[in-house]
């Protein structure tokens, strides 16, 4: 609890244990409000398993830290009886995290508050230099401009990149579509840029689809899932992520679930990994454009071109056949993953979300027909719901120390 609280008696030895229990509840309480699972003090009391007085003290402490807002006089719902419980919300003008994302067609910076709320975004850049230091310096400076303009406190910074990020060094092992050197130390470079911009707090880096899955699990289509599989294609390639028991599964060194290299077409296109017919080259935006006989243009991103093609021209037999071909390949890849992972929910992002929207029954049928678990019980397949979920997920990395120990992190 806060150091501003009046000190309790010290002679009987009972004050300090109560203090420790109170502080220990701050993180779990903040996470419950952050993820929307405790909209009222009554729910917070039940979720924490504490007395109403303790829950009230914890909520008041989080409010004093500027993290949440407690509405002690909410309006009663129509038809309800009794006094309504205090409502708990994240603070609108509270601290933020700097989030940055780099992809094949540019980069973007944003400020993200608790609750996955994007507070401000900088204009995106549509070119990516081959030198990661130049790119990360530019995206951090864009974020620093946002911070200066809003005057908000920053708790730290997170970066999403389209590459597996090896731990513990934070190396981008396969930034294939960025022309960056293999093994670029992106976390170190990002942290140096953050410090050089005068931004305090820790800096983190992670794979973009991993971070999208984390964001969706906490704030979007993955809420409530125990074993969540996320598969997405953004601007180039295909990525995947797995959330197990509420935690992102990254393997022993951050390299788990390279689903882009699941083979789905033995006679298909050569893949960057040396194999042939992988999801990475058979079910991404470029694959759709090639399948439909369309030449990619330089005007907008490949993702935008592919999504526009499906949405605006699905009635065209050539576009429909190309879309169905990608749906079948994606379904085959998902079926293999279902057999291995047995998730209780699948969410799809990027172009894959558009494919699902185009013909949901076809995709679900392919997964059910080609997977053991799909035949015994269907796995829900849903679209991702968050805009800029990789940015929100990058911010989650920076918010995690605050969620673990709000008092320690903010002081």
Coordinates of N, CA, C and O in Angstrom, one line a residue, residues 104-105 177 234-237 284-289 294-309 351:
X104 N 6.9 -5.0 -43.0 CA 7.5 -4.9 -44.3 C 7.2 -3.6 -45.0 O 8.0 -3.2 -45.9
X105 N 6.0 -3.0 -44.7 CA 5.6 -1.9 -45.4 C 5.7 -0.6 -44.6 O 5.0 0.4 -45.0
X177 N 11.6 -10.1 -44.3 CA 10.9 -9.2 -45.1 C 11.4 -7.7 -44.8 O 10.8 -6.8 -45.3
X234 N 0.2 -10.6 -42.0 CA 0.1 -9.2 -42.1 C 0.5 -8.8 -43.5 O -0.2 -9.1 -44.5
X235 N 1.6 -8.2 -43.6 CA 2.1 -7.6 -44.9 C 2.8 -8.7 -45.7 O 2.7 -8.7 -46.9
X236 N 3.6 -9.5 -45.1 CA 4.2 -10.6 -45.7 C 4.4 -11.8 -44.7 O 4.6 -11.6 -43.5
X237 N 4.3 -13.0 -45.3 CA 4.5 -14.2 -44.4 C 3.4 -14.5 -43.5 O 2.4 -13.8 -43.4
X284 N -0.2 -16.0 -47.7 CA 0.0 -14.6 -47.3 C -0.6 -13.7 -48.5 O -1.0 -14.2 -49.5
X285 N -0.6 -12.4 -48.3 CA -1.1 -11.5 -49.3 C -0.5 -11.6 -50.7 O -1.3 -11.6 -51.7
X286 N 0.8 -11.8 -50.8 CA 1.4 -12.0 -52.1 C 0.9 -13.2 -52.8 O 0.7 -13.3 -54.0
X287 N 0.7 -14.3 -52.0 CA 0.3 -15.6 -52.6 C -1.1 -15.4 -53.2 O -1.4 -16.0 -54.2
X288 N -2.0 -14.6 -52.5 CA -3.3 -14.4 -53.0 C -3.3 -13.6 -54.3 O -4.0 -14.0 -55.3
X289 N -2.5 -12.6 -54.3 CA -2.4 -11.8 -55.5 C -1.9 -12.6 -56.7 O -2.4 -12.5 -57.8
X294 N -3.0 -11.2 -60.3 CA -2.9 -9.8 -60.2 C -1.5 -9.4 -59.9 O -0.8 -10.0 -59.0
X295 N -1.0 -8.4 -60.6 CA 0.3 -7.9 -60.3 C 0.3 -6.9 -59.1 O -0.4 -5.9 -59.2
X296 N 1.1 -7.2 -58.1 CA 1.2 -6.2 -57.0 C 1.6 -4.9 -57.4 O 2.5 -4.7 -58.2
X297 N 0.9 -3.8 -56.9 CA 1.3 -2.5 -57.2 C 2.0 -1.8 -56.1 O 2.0 -2.3 -54.9
X298 N 2.7 -0.7 -56.3 CA 3.5 0.0 -55.3 C 2.6 1.0 -54.5 O 3.1 1.6 -53.5
X299 N 1.4 1.2 -54.9 CA 0.6 2.3 -54.3 C 0.3 2.1 -52.8 O 0.4 3.0 -52.0
X300 N -0.2 0.9 -52.5 CA -0.5 0.6 -51.1 C 0.1 -0.7 -50.7 O 0.6 -1.4 -51.6
X301 N 0.0 -1.1 -49.5 CA 0.6 -2.3 -49.0 C 0.0 -3.5 -49.6 O -1.1 -3.5 -50.1
X302 N 0.8 -4.6 -49.6 CA 0.3 -5.9 -50.2 C -0.9 -6.4 -49.4 O -1.9 -6.9 -50.0
X303 N -0.9 -6.2 -48.1 CA -2.1 -6.6 -47.3 C -3.3 -5.8 -47.7 O -4.4 -6.4 -47.9
X304 N -3.2 -4.5 -47.9 CA -4.4 -3.7 -48.3 C -4.9 -4.2 -49.7 O -6.1 -4.3 -50.0
X305 N -3.9 -4.4 -50.6 CA -4.3 -4.9 -52.0 C -5.1 -6.2 -51.9 O -6.1 -6.4 -52.6
X306 N -4.6 -7.2 -51.1 CA -5.2 -8.5 -51.0 C -6.6 -8.4 -50.4 O -7.5 -9.0 -50.8
X307 N -6.7 -7.6 -49.3 CA -8.0 -7.5 -48.6 C -9.0 -6.8 -49.5 O -10.1 -7.3 -49.6
X308 N -8.6 -5.8 -50.2 CA -9.5 -5.1 -51.1 C -10.0 -6.0 -52.2 O -11.1 -6.0 -52.7
X309 N -9.0 -6.9 -52.7 CA -9.4 -7.8 -53.8 C -10.5 -8.7 -53.4 O -11.5 -9.0 -54.1
X351 N -4.9 -10.8 -43.3 CA -5.7 -11.4 -44.4 C -6.4 -12.6 -44.0 O -7.5 -12.9 -44.6

